[in-house]
Amino acid sequence: MKFISYQERRNKENILIRRYKVYNFLFFKIKKKVLPVFGENNTIIIGGRELTEDDKQLLDKAGKITIVGNNNVVELADITNLNCNIWVQGNNNRISIGKCKSLTNIHVSMPQNWDNRELIINDFRYFQNVGFSVIGNNRKIHVGKDCMFSSGINVWTTDFHPIYDLETNKRVNEEQDIIIGDHVWLGREIFISKGSIIPSGCVIGAKSFVNKAFTKENTIIAGIPAKVVKENIRWE
């Protein structure tokens, strides 16, 4: 197998992306688009149907999906209420978004050629304006069923920039998974950081910063950093 350096791979991907933009520009007037998928064995499934080169209308209705890499899967259960912006770069990554009851706006980012990542969102009520960034090899974000997210929310498995211990030169902020349980309500402008676990039935107060694993269900969690402020609650 021929070794391909990271820079060579990035150059090739950048060429493909530029080519895609040029093709879209050239064919715009005759209503012809290029499926924004570069690589091999990539799959987009919408409403149980795998997209082909002729399925541009379905893709346009879903939003914007771009894949650069191999063996990636994007599956959207229903696009009736969904508007999404999805960017996947790397190999063997998977995105699965369930059905939403009300109008929803989701931004998903899997950049920088990491592999084996996963974003799973089960059937939910609505996400008004939510950004998911799954960074790091083998990292994942899982969201349970019947969740409700307000606007201005970010859920990231990373700090993006590495931090090292000066004495050991060991990185101290490695990427970590995020798990959100069933029937969780997130208020406005919340940040969910790497390593966070939010149990089922919880409510997260507006403008909170969640950066650790919580264990008790049916609580109100709020603050910077977030902590449990009330127990034994339920919400509708």
Short mmCIF file of C-alpha atoms in Angstrom, two decimals:
data_model
loop_
_atom_site.label_atom_id
_atom_site.label_comp_id
_atom_site.label_asym_id
_atom_site.label_seq_id
_atom_site.Cartn_x
_atom_site.Cartn_y
_atom_site.Cartn_z
CA MET A 1 0.00 0.00 0.00
CA LYS A 2 1.36 3.37 -1.00
CA PHE A 3 1.83 5.76 1.91
CA ILE A 4 -0.03 9.05 1.49
CA SER A 5 0.99 11.86 3.77
CA TYR A 6 -1.55 13.91 5.68
CA GLN A 7 -0.77 16.98 3.55
CA GLU A 8 -1.22 15.05 0.30
CA ARG A 9 -4.58 13.78 1.46
CA ARG A 10 -5.69 17.26 2.48
CA ASN A 11 -4.61 18.63 -0.91
CA LYS A 12 -6.62 16.01 -2.77
CA GLU A 13 -9.69 16.68 -0.64
CA ASN A 14 -9.39 20.43 -1.15
CA ILE A 15 -9.20 19.89 -4.92
CA LEU A 16 -12.39 17.79 -4.81
CA ILE A 17 -14.21 20.39 -2.74
CA ARG A 18 -13.20 23.20 -5.10
CA ARG A 19 -14.26 21.09 -8.06
CA TYR A 20 -17.66 20.47 -6.48
CA LYS A 21 -18.18 24.23 -5.95
CA VAL A 22 -17.18 24.98 -9.55
CA TYR A 23 -19.54 22.30 -10.90
CA ASN A 24 -22.43 23.66 -8.86
CA PHE A 25 -21.73 27.16 -10.17
CA LEU A 26 -21.46 26.07 -13.81
CA PHE A 27 -24.60 23.96 -13.78
CA PHE A 28 -26.74 26.24 -11.63
CA LYS A 29 -28.62 27.80 -14.55
CA ILE A 30 -29.74 24.43 -15.90
CA LYS A 31 -30.78 23.22 -12.43
CA LYS A 32 -28.24 20.43 -12.30
CA LYS A 33 -26.29 19.71 -9.13
CA VAL A 34 -23.42 17.45 -8.17
CA LEU A 35 -24.04 15.13 -5.23
CA PRO A 36 -21.62 16.45 -2.56
CA VAL A 37 -20.06 13.10 -1.69
CA PHE A 38 -16.37 12.38 -2.30
CA GLY A 39 -14.85 8.97 -1.64
CA GLU A 40 -16.03 5.38 -1.72
CA ASN A 41 -18.90 3.45 -0.10
CA ASN A 42 -20.54 6.52 1.40
CA THR A 43 -24.27 6.29 2.04
CA ILE A 44 -27.03 8.86 2.56
CA ILE A 45 -30.40 7.46 3.63
CA ILE A 46 -33.48 9.68 3.91
CA GLY A 47 -36.77 8.24 5.10
CA GLY A 48 -35.50 4.70 4.61
CA ARG A 49 -34.43 5.37 1.01
CA GLU A 50 -30.79 5.41 -0.05
CA LEU A 51 -30.00 8.40 -2.24
CA THR A 52 -28.63 8.05 -5.75
CA GLU A 53 -27.30 10.66 -8.15
CA ASP A 54 -30.87 11.30 -9.30
CA ASP A 55 -32.23 12.09 -5.82
CA LYS A 56 -31.20 15.74 -5.64
CA GLN A 57 -34.66 16.96 -4.59
CA LEU A 58 -34.67 14.85 -1.42
CA LEU A 59 -31.21 16.12 -0.54
CA ASP A 60 -32.22 19.74 -1.13
CA LYS A 61 -35.25 19.37 1.15
CA ALA A 62 -33.13 17.92 3.97
CA GLY A 63 -30.62 20.77 3.93
CA LYS A 64 -26.91 20.61 3.14
CA ILE A 65 -24.93 17.38 3.51
CA THR A 66 -21.28 17.08 2.48
CA ILE A 67 -19.13 13.97 2.89
CA VAL A 68 -15.40 13.65 2.20
CA GLY A 69 -13.96 10.20 2.94
CA ASN A 70 -14.90 6.53 2.78
CA ASN A 71 -17.49 4.23 4.37
CA ASN A 72 -19.50 7.01 6.02
CA VAL A 73 -23.24 6.80 6.66
CA VAL A 74 -25.75 9.62 7.14
CA GLU A 75 -29.30 8.46 7.94
CA LEU A 76 -32.23 10.82 8.44
CA ALA A 77 -35.48 9.16 9.48
CA ASP A 78 -37.73 11.99 8.29
CA ILE A 79 -37.12 15.40 6.72
CA THR A 80 -40.64 16.80 7.07
CA ASN A 81 -39.62 19.13 9.91
CA LEU A 82 -35.84 18.90 9.60
CA ASN A 83 -33.37 21.43 8.24
CA CYS A 84 -29.77 20.31 8.69
CA ASN A 85 -26.24 21.29 7.80
CA ILE A 86 -23.97 18.23 7.98
CA TRP A 87 -20.23 18.09 7.30
CA VAL A 88 -18.37 14.75 7.53
CA GLN A 89 -14.66 14.34 6.82
CA GLY A 90 -12.88 11.03 7.50
CA ASN A 91 -13.74 7.34 7.38
CA ASN A 92 -16.23 4.96 8.99
CA ASN A 93 -18.26 7.72 10.61
CA ARG A 94 -22.00 7.47 11.26
CA ILE A 95 -24.77 10.01 11.78
CA SER A 96 -28.32 8.91 12.57
CA ILE A 97 -31.07 11.45 13.27
CA GLY A 98 -34.55 10.25 14.21
CA LYS A 99 -37.95 11.79 13.63
CA CYS A 100 -38.75 15.26 14.98
CA LYS A 101 -42.23 16.46 15.93
CA SER A 102 -41.72 20.18 15.18
CA LEU A 103 -39.55 22.38 12.98
CA THR A 104 -35.90 21.67 13.74
CA ASN A 105 -32.53 23.16 12.81
CA ILE A 106 -29.39 21.06 13.39
CA HIS A 107 -25.73 21.67 12.53
CA VAL A 108 -23.38 18.65 12.61
CA SER A 109 -19.62 18.82 12.20
CA MET A 110 -17.24 15.85 11.93
CA PRO A 111 -14.13 17.52 10.48
CA GLN A 112 -10.36 16.94 10.30
CA ASN A 113 -10.15 13.34 9.03
CA TRP A 114 -10.90 11.54 12.29
CA ASP A 115 -12.43 8.10 11.99
CA ASN A 116 -15.03 5.84 13.64
CA ARG A 117 -17.12 8.65 15.12
CA GLU A 118 -20.81 8.47 15.86
CA LEU A 119 -23.72 10.85 16.38
CA ILE A 120 -26.97 9.13 17.30
CA ILE A 121 -30.09 11.21 17.93
CA ASN A 122 -33.25 9.22 18.69
CA ASP A 123 -36.76 10.48 17.90
CA PHE A 124 -37.19 13.88 19.56
CA ARG A 125 -39.58 16.81 20.02
CA TYR A 126 -37.55 19.64 18.48
CA PHE A 127 -34.13 21.28 18.40
CA GLN A 128 -34.45 24.98 17.61
CA ASN A 129 -30.81 25.70 16.74
CA VAL A 130 -28.32 23.12 17.97
CA GLY A 131 -24.71 22.45 16.95
CA PHE A 132 -23.01 19.07 17.39
CA SER A 133 -19.24 18.68 16.93
CA VAL A 134 -17.86 15.15 17.15
CA ILE A 135 -14.07 15.45 17.26
CA GLY A 136 -11.45 12.74 17.87
CA ASN A 137 -11.09 9.14 16.72
CA ASN A 138 -13.74 6.75 18.11
CA ARG A 139 -15.66 9.56 19.83
CA LYS A 140 -19.45 9.65 20.05
CA ILE A 141 -22.47 11.73 21.03
CA HIS A 142 -25.67 9.86 21.89
CA VAL A 143 -29.01 11.61 22.53
CA GLY A 144 -31.96 9.63 23.91
CA LYS A 145 -35.58 9.77 22.81
CA ASP A 146 -38.18 12.50 23.43
CA CYS A 147 -35.65 15.28 24.09
CA MET A 148 -36.33 18.99 23.63
CA PHE A 149 -33.47 21.44 22.97
CA SER A 150 -33.92 25.20 22.76
CA SER A 151 -31.80 27.60 20.69
CA GLY A 152 -28.12 28.54 20.79
CA ILE A 153 -26.95 25.15 22.14
CA ASN A 154 -23.56 23.58 21.42
CA VAL A 155 -22.57 19.98 22.16
CA TRP A 156 -18.82 19.32 21.64
CA THR A 157 -16.62 16.32 22.42
CA THR A 158 -13.51 18.53 22.38
CA ASP A 159 -11.90 21.80 23.47
CA PHE A 160 -10.54 21.97 19.89
CA HIS A 161 -7.08 23.16 21.00
CA PRO A 162 -4.91 20.68 22.98
CA ILE A 163 -3.50 21.58 26.39
CA TYR A 164 -0.34 19.87 27.71
CA ASP A 165 1.25 19.43 31.12
CA LEU A 166 4.57 21.30 31.09
CA GLU A 167 6.41 18.64 33.12
CA THR A 168 5.15 15.44 31.48
CA ASN A 169 4.21 16.86 28.07
CA LYS A 170 1.05 14.76 28.39
CA ARG A 171 -2.18 16.13 26.99
CA VAL A 172 -4.64 16.94 29.75
CA ASN A 173 -7.81 17.66 27.71
CA GLU A 174 -8.34 14.62 25.51
CA GLU A 175 -11.61 14.32 23.59
CA GLN A 176 -14.41 12.48 25.42
CA ASP A 177 -17.87 11.09 24.64
CA ILE A 178 -21.14 12.81 25.54
CA ILE A 179 -24.26 10.89 26.60
CA ILE A 180 -27.70 12.50 26.98
CA GLY A 181 -30.56 10.35 28.27
CA ASP A 182 -34.26 10.17 27.39
CA HIS A 183 -36.73 13.04 27.93
CA VAL A 184 -34.11 15.73 28.60
CA TRP A 185 -34.93 19.42 28.25
CA LEU A 186 -32.13 21.88 27.47
CA GLY A 187 -32.81 25.60 27.88
CA ARG A 188 -31.35 28.39 25.76
CA GLU A 189 -27.64 29.00 25.11
CA ILE A 190 -26.28 25.92 26.90
CA PHE A 191 -22.83 24.47 26.29
CA ILE A 192 -22.38 20.71 26.76
CA SER A 193 -18.67 19.90 26.98
CA LYS A 194 -16.64 16.70 26.56
CA GLY A 195 -17.24 13.92 29.09
CA SER A 196 -20.72 15.14 30.03
CA ILE A 197 -23.46 12.68 30.98
CA ILE A 198 -27.01 13.95 31.48
CA PRO A 199 -29.40 11.32 32.93
CA SER A 200 -32.97 10.83 31.74
CA GLY A 201 -35.70 13.20 32.85
CA CYS A 202 -33.36 16.10 33.63
CA VAL A 203 -33.78 19.80 32.88
CA ILE A 204 -30.71 21.96 32.13
CA GLY A 205 -31.10 25.64 32.98
CA ALA A 206 -30.52 28.35 30.38
CA LYS A 207 -26.93 29.52 29.78
CA SER A 208 -25.46 26.63 31.79
CA PHE A 209 -22.05 25.05 31.19
CA VAL A 210 -22.16 21.26 31.64
CA ASN A 211 -18.71 19.65 31.87
CA LYS A 212 -19.03 16.47 33.94
CA ALA A 213 -21.00 13.25 34.36
CA PHE A 214 -24.18 13.47 36.43
CA THR A 215 -25.79 10.30 37.78
CA LYS A 216 -29.22 11.09 39.25
CA GLU A 217 -32.28 11.19 37.01
CA ASN A 218 -35.11 13.74 37.21
CA THR A 219 -33.10 16.68 38.47
CA ILE A 220 -32.68 20.33 37.52
CA ILE A 221 -29.07 21.10 36.62
CA ALA A 222 -27.90 24.68 36.18
CA GLY A 223 -25.00 27.09 36.56
CA ILE A 224 -21.42 27.74 35.40
CA PRO A 225 -20.18 25.11 35.90
CA ALA A 226 -23.49 23.27 36.18
CA LYS A 227 -24.57 21.49 39.36
CA VAL A 228 -27.76 19.88 40.66
CA VAL A 229 -30.07 22.56 42.07
CA LYS A 230 -33.26 20.52 42.57
CA GLU A 231 -34.12 16.82 42.72
CA ASN A 232 -37.21 14.65 42.15
CA ILE A 233 -38.82 16.67 39.37
CA ARG A 234 -40.67 15.89 36.17
CA TRP A 235 -41.40 18.04 33.14
CA GLU A 236 -43.91 17.95 30.28
#
